[in-house]
């Protein structure tokens, strides 16, 4: 029972709170996301937990963020690996920072087919994931090494320019995100380890950060950066010298419950930060995570459905043109007629370009190459124009990717 509107949310004992933490958390967070008036209940729950000593807080945190066998990435199938690094990948002897681990990464096959589509997807998922977190793991191990009094040990010397680290964390307030997600956004007050932690190209929207309540980085809770420092704040930090004391700053973050084991870790972390967790640290993945997360998600989702161009990508052979054309291509005759009818568009194509266009009409995957100035971009625009003119209403979007405008 939540009691009256101004009374305590409950009056039960610590044991009751611990055993019912998950349901309490789910109730409060669900209420916040549906905007049904429970933010007051949520704040009361945080206030209630604030009346208990640090021992209770630590027990709650450990209960909500246990170290399990799933933290060891070697025990997991690649399809079960989270989109964030596991504890063992960050700091164990099998982690990304160790050469022996990197030696066991799969190799991209360039001159022979893959065993099957799963092996193809596993290879690229594993390599993309390693690329996203190797720098994080390496710099975290340097930081742990430096915190233990070591200098430039086996991992080298830690440099705050390589990974942003923050201490003196405290929880300021929370609000519901204004977008459709209705996620909770929390404002954290923190102090950079060095002025060099705040640069022009880090602390960007969507970046991945980890909170360690103990400061030992064996209890990391993952958050996503919603709003970083302003341009004025960044410019102010540029005027500091490397050894100058740094001022406090505020960051807005949202928790990622699907990789934290649910909402329990979220509320206990906030509880600790509200009390003033003196050892807590916040670290930022130095790689722009938003560039990797959608790719990793797409590879996982593709495994559960169908891999496009499986024949070409996995088995190094062309698709059956007749079968592929009946399933994926616009009518080749209609495409050819477009070129004949719209001379104002196609009339300037030379023989090589026309052959390339005709080849495109007959195959689901067309690779067109040629030296500079031969009209690759020119023929590409006409291919896109043809697809727009012939696509069915429900055929989906046409994606154009290019390294230039």
mmCIF file of N, CA and C in Angstrom, residues 274-341:
data_model
loop_
_atom_site.group_PDB
_atom_site.id
_atom_site.type_symbol
_atom_site.label_atom_id
_atom_site.label_comp_id
_atom_site.label_asym_id
_atom_site.label_seq_id
_atom_site.Cartn_x
_atom_site.Cartn_y
_atom_site.Cartn_z
ATOM 1 N N UNK A 274 22.411 9.218 -4.476
ATOM 2 C CA UNK A 274 21.680 10.195 -3.678
ATOM 3 C C UNK A 274 22.311 10.364 -2.300
ATOM 4 N N UNK A 275 22.880 9.268 -1.776
ATOM 5 C CA UNK A 275 23.523 9.322 -0.454
ATOM 6 C C UNK A 275 24.918 9.924 -0.522
ATOM 7 N N UNK A 276 25.479 9.987 -1.726
ATOM 8 C CA UNK A 276 26.845 10.467 -1.858
ATOM 9 C C UNK A 276 27.827 9.328 -1.845
ATOM 10 N N UNK A 277 27.863 8.577 -2.944
ATOM 11 C CA UNK A 277 28.782 7.443 -3.059
ATOM 12 C C UNK A 277 30.185 7.976 -3.348
ATOM 13 N N UNK A 278 30.997 8.044 -2.315
ATOM 14 C CA UNK A 278 32.291 8.727 -2.428
ATOM 15 C C UNK A 278 33.253 8.055 -3.394
ATOM 16 N N UNK A 279 33.089 6.761 -3.605
ATOM 17 C CA UNK A 279 34.026 6.035 -4.476
ATOM 18 C C UNK A 279 33.522 5.885 -5.912
ATOM 19 N N UNK A 280 32.306 6.323 -6.183
ATOM 20 C CA UNK A 280 31.697 6.078 -7.500
ATOM 21 C C UNK A 280 32.477 6.768 -8.610
ATOM 22 N N UNK A 281 32.531 6.096 -9.748
ATOM 23 C CA UNK A 281 33.206 6.629 -10.933
ATOM 24 C C UNK A 281 32.290 6.476 -12.151
ATOM 25 N N UNK A 282 32.459 7.387 -13.080
ATOM 26 C CA UNK A 282 31.744 7.344 -14.361
ATOM 27 C C UNK A 282 32.779 7.358 -15.469
ATOM 28 N N UNK A 283 32.687 6.401 -16.405
ATOM 29 C CA UNK A 283 33.654 6.315 -17.494
ATOM 30 C C UNK A 283 32.915 6.290 -18.834
ATOM 31 N N UNK A 284 33.552 6.838 -19.864
ATOM 32 C CA UNK A 284 32.929 6.916 -21.181
ATOM 33 C C UNK A 284 33.680 6.041 -22.177
ATOM 34 N N UNK A 285 32.928 5.256 -22.940
ATOM 35 C CA UNK A 285 33.537 4.499 -24.032
ATOM 36 C C UNK A 285 34.095 5.498 -25.045
ATOM 37 N N UNK A 286 35.400 5.464 -25.322
ATOM 38 C CA UNK A 286 35.990 6.457 -26.229
ATOM 39 C C UNK A 286 35.554 6.319 -27.678
ATOM 40 N N UNK A 287 34.912 5.216 -28.024
ATOM 41 C CA UNK A 287 34.422 5.009 -29.389
ATOM 42 C C UNK A 287 32.988 5.510 -29.487
ATOM 43 N N UNK A 288 32.634 6.132 -30.615
ATOM 44 C CA UNK A 288 31.287 6.666 -30.804
ATOM 45 C C UNK A 288 30.319 5.508 -30.935
ATOM 46 N N UNK A 289 29.674 5.160 -29.826
ATOM 47 C CA UNK A 289 28.864 3.950 -29.732
ATOM 48 C C UNK A 289 27.671 3.971 -30.676
ATOM 49 N N UNK A 290 27.111 5.132 -30.931
ATOM 50 C CA UNK A 290 25.928 5.232 -31.789
ATOM 51 C C UNK A 290 26.219 4.757 -33.207
ATOM 52 N N UNK A 291 27.482 4.745 -33.603
ATOM 53 C CA UNK A 291 27.835 4.244 -34.932
ATOM 54 C C UNK A 291 27.853 2.719 -34.975
ATOM 55 N N UNK A 292 27.949 2.066 -33.824
ATOM 56 C CA UNK A 292 28.065 0.607 -33.767
ATOM 57 C C UNK A 292 26.768 -0.082 -33.354
ATOM 58 N N UNK A 293 26.061 0.499 -32.398
ATOM 59 C CA UNK A 293 24.894 -0.179 -31.830
ATOM 60 C C UNK A 293 23.845 -0.564 -32.871
ATOM 61 N N UNK A 294 23.481 0.332 -33.826
ATOM 62 C CA UNK A 294 22.489 -0.086 -34.823
ATOM 63 C C UNK A 294 22.978 -1.223 -35.710
ATOM 64 N N UNK A 295 24.275 -1.242 -36.007
ATOM 65 C CA UNK A 295 24.835 -2.305 -36.852
ATOM 66 C C UNK A 295 24.779 -3.643 -36.112
ATOM 67 N N UNK A 296 25.190 -3.640 -34.846
ATOM 68 C CA UNK A 296 25.161 -4.870 -34.058
ATOM 69 C C UNK A 296 23.733 -5.386 -33.912
ATOM 70 N N UNK A 297 22.784 -4.483 -33.676
ATOM 71 C CA UNK A 297 21.383 -4.892 -33.563
ATOM 72 C C UNK A 297 20.877 -5.481 -34.866
ATOM 73 N N UNK A 298 21.242 -4.846 -35.988
ATOM 74 C CA UNK A 298 20.784 -5.314 -37.296
ATOM 75 C C UNK A 298 21.327 -6.703 -37.610
ATOM 76 N N UNK A 299 22.586 -6.968 -37.254
ATOM 77 C CA UNK A 299 23.162 -8.291 -37.516
ATOM 78 C C UNK A 299 22.424 -9.354 -36.709
ATOM 79 N N UNK A 300 22.129 -9.055 -35.449
ATOM 80 C CA UNK A 300 21.375 -10.005 -34.629
ATOM 81 C C UNK A 300 19.994 -10.254 -35.214
ATOM 82 N N UNK A 301 19.322 -9.197 -35.632
ATOM 83 C CA UNK A 301 17.976 -9.344 -36.185
ATOM 84 C C UNK A 301 17.998 -10.086 -37.516
ATOM 85 N N UNK A 302 19.047 -9.878 -38.304
ATOM 86 C CA UNK A 302 19.171 -10.576 -39.585
ATOM 87 C C UNK A 302 19.306 -12.071 -39.381
ATOM 88 N N UNK A 303 20.003 -12.468 -38.328
ATOM 89 C CA UNK A 303 20.171 -13.901 -38.045
ATOM 90 C C UNK A 303 18.826 -14.575 -37.823
ATOM 91 N N UNK A 304 17.880 -13.829 -37.261
ATOM 92 C CA UNK A 304 16.569 -14.397 -36.951
ATOM 93 C C UNK A 304 15.629 -14.368 -38.156
ATOM 94 N N UNK A 305 16.021 -13.702 -39.226
ATOM 95 C CA UNK A 305 15.157 -13.621 -40.404
ATOM 96 C C UNK A 305 15.866 -14.211 -41.623
ATOM 97 N N UNK A 306 16.216 -13.359 -42.572
ATOM 98 C CA UNK A 306 16.858 -13.838 -43.795
ATOM 99 C C UNK A 306 17.950 -12.866 -44.191
ATOM 100 N N UNK A 307 19.098 -13.394 -44.572
ATOM 101 C CA UNK A 307 20.225 -12.569 -44.988
ATOM 102 C C UNK A 307 20.104 -12.212 -46.457
ATOM 103 N N UNK A 308 19.925 -10.946 -46.805
ATOM 104 C CA UNK A 308 19.877 -10.567 -48.227
ATOM 105 C C UNK A 308 21.214 -10.867 -48.914
ATOM 106 N N UNK A 309 21.144 -11.199 -50.168
ATOM 107 C CA UNK A 309 22.342 -11.500 -50.969
ATOM 108 C C UNK A 309 23.190 -12.598 -50.325
ATOM 109 N N UNK A 310 22.509 -13.559 -49.730
ATOM 110 C CA UNK A 310 23.215 -14.642 -49.046
ATOM 111 C C UNK A 310 24.135 -15.403 -49.995
ATOM 112 N N UNK A 311 23.672 -15.647 -51.191
ATOM 113 C CA UNK A 311 24.474 -16.418 -52.140
ATOM 114 C C UNK A 311 25.796 -15.724 -52.442
ATOM 115 N N UNK A 312 25.730 -14.400 -52.710
ATOM 116 C CA UNK A 312 26.947 -13.664 -53.049
ATOM 117 C C UNK A 312 27.854 -13.462 -51.836
ATOM 118 N N UNK A 313 27.276 -13.056 -50.699
ATOM 119 C CA UNK A 313 28.084 -12.699 -49.536
ATOM 120 C C UNK A 313 28.665 -13.908 -48.824
ATOM 121 N N UNK A 314 27.881 -14.968 -48.700
ATOM 122 C CA UNK A 314 28.302 -16.111 -47.902
ATOM 123 C C UNK A 314 29.008 -17.172 -48.745
ATOM 124 N N UNK A 315 28.429 -17.482 -49.908
ATOM 125 C CA UNK A 315 28.926 -18.612 -50.697
ATOM 126 C C UNK A 315 29.714 -18.192 -51.937
ATOM 127 N N UNK A 316 29.874 -16.890 -52.145
ATOM 128 C CA UNK A 316 30.711 -16.362 -53.228
ATOM 129 C C UNK A 316 30.259 -16.850 -54.600
ATOM 130 N N UNK A 317 28.971 -16.883 -54.815
ATOM 131 C CA UNK A 317 28.463 -17.262 -56.124
ATOM 132 C C UNK A 317 27.243 -16.393 -56.448
ATOM 133 N N UNK A 318 27.003 -16.142 -57.719
ATOM 134 C CA UNK A 318 25.861 -15.285 -58.080
ATOM 135 C C UNK A 318 24.542 -15.979 -57.791
ATOM 136 N N UNK A 319 23.537 -15.159 -57.480
ATOM 137 C CA UNK A 319 22.202 -15.708 -57.283
ATOM 138 C C UNK A 319 21.658 -16.228 -58.596
ATOM 139 N N UNK A 320 20.720 -17.146 -58.492
ATOM 140 C CA UNK A 320 20.009 -17.606 -59.680
ATOM 141 C C UNK A 320 19.204 -16.429 -60.223
ATOM 142 N N UNK A 321 19.587 -15.929 -61.412
ATOM 143 C CA UNK A 321 19.002 -14.690 -61.920
ATOM 144 C C UNK A 321 17.508 -14.800 -62.121
ATOM 145 N N UNK A 322 17.049 -15.920 -62.633
ATOM 146 C CA UNK A 322 15.623 -16.057 -62.907
ATOM 147 C C UNK A 322 14.822 -16.054 -61.610
ATOM 148 N N UNK A 323 15.314 -16.814 -60.614
ATOM 149 C CA UNK A 323 14.605 -16.878 -59.338
ATOM 150 C C UNK A 323 14.663 -15.541 -58.615
ATOM 151 N N UNK A 324 15.852 -14.896 -58.616
ATOM 152 C CA UNK A 324 16.008 -13.619 -57.932
ATOM 153 C C UNK A 324 15.165 -12.536 -58.578
ATOM 154 N N UNK A 325 15.115 -12.544 -59.908
ATOM 155 C CA UNK A 325 14.353 -11.524 -60.617
ATOM 156 C C UNK A 325 12.871 -11.613 -60.282
ATOM 157 N N UNK A 326 12.362 -12.832 -60.149
ATOM 158 C CA UNK A 326 10.943 -12.996 -59.869
ATOM 159 C C UNK A 326 10.583 -12.548 -58.459
ATOM 160 N N UNK A 327 11.604 -12.472 -57.577
ATOM 161 C CA UNK A 327 11.307 -12.143 -56.179
ATOM 162 C C UNK A 327 11.667 -10.710 -55.820
ATOM 163 N N UNK A 328 12.757 -10.178 -56.369
ATOM 164 C CA UNK A 328 13.285 -8.933 -55.842
ATOM 165 C C UNK A 328 13.395 -7.798 -56.841
ATOM 166 N N UNK A 329 13.464 -8.087 -58.137
ATOM 167 C CA UNK A 329 13.751 -7.035 -59.103
ATOM 168 C C UNK A 329 12.494 -6.491 -59.755
ATOM 169 N N UNK A 330 12.512 -5.176 -60.080
ATOM 170 C CA UNK A 330 11.457 -4.670 -60.953
ATOM 171 C C UNK A 330 11.539 -5.365 -62.311
ATOM 172 N N UNK A 331 10.486 -5.292 -63.065
ATOM 173 C CA UNK A 331 10.451 -5.939 -64.363
ATOM 174 C C UNK A 331 11.564 -5.393 -65.255
ATOM 175 N N UNK A 332 12.451 -6.305 -65.739
ATOM 176 C CA UNK A 332 13.585 -5.882 -66.551
ATOM 177 C C UNK A 332 13.131 -5.193 -67.833
ATOM 178 N N UNK A 333 12.036 -5.679 -68.392
ATOM 179 C CA UNK A 333 11.519 -5.071 -69.620
ATOM 180 C C UNK A 333 11.070 -3.644 -69.369
ATOM 181 N N UNK A 334 10.387 -3.429 -68.224
ATOM 182 C CA UNK A 334 9.925 -2.084 -67.887
ATOM 183 C C UNK A 334 11.097 -1.129 -67.697
ATOM 184 N N UNK A 335 12.158 -1.615 -67.081
ATOM 185 C CA UNK A 335 13.341 -0.783 -66.875
ATOM 186 C C UNK A 335 14.001 -0.429 -68.206
ATOM 187 N N UNK A 336 14.076 -1.408 -69.095
ATOM 188 C CA UNK A 336 14.671 -1.147 -70.410
ATOM 189 C C UNK A 336 13.833 -0.152 -71.204
ATOM 190 N N UNK A 337 12.518 -0.249 -71.079
ATOM 191 C CA UNK A 337 11.636 0.672 -71.800
ATOM 192 C C UNK A 337 11.777 2.100 -71.290
ATOM 193 N N UNK A 338 12.063 2.244 -69.989
ATOM 194 C CA UNK A 338 12.291 3.579 -69.444
ATOM 195 C C UNK A 338 13.459 4.264 -70.138
ATOM 196 N N UNK A 339 14.525 3.493 -70.349
ATOM 197 C CA UNK A 339 15.706 4.060 -70.994
ATOM 198 C C UNK A 339 15.411 4.488 -72.434
ATOM 199 N N UNK A 340 14.542 3.755 -73.119
ATOM 200 C CA UNK A 340 14.193 4.100 -74.495
ATOM 201 C C UNK A 340 13.231 5.284 -74.550
ATOM 202 N N UNK A 341 12.321 5.344 -73.572
ATOM 203 C CA UNK A 341 11.277 6.368 -73.600
ATOM 204 C C UNK A 341 11.774 7.729 -73.148
#
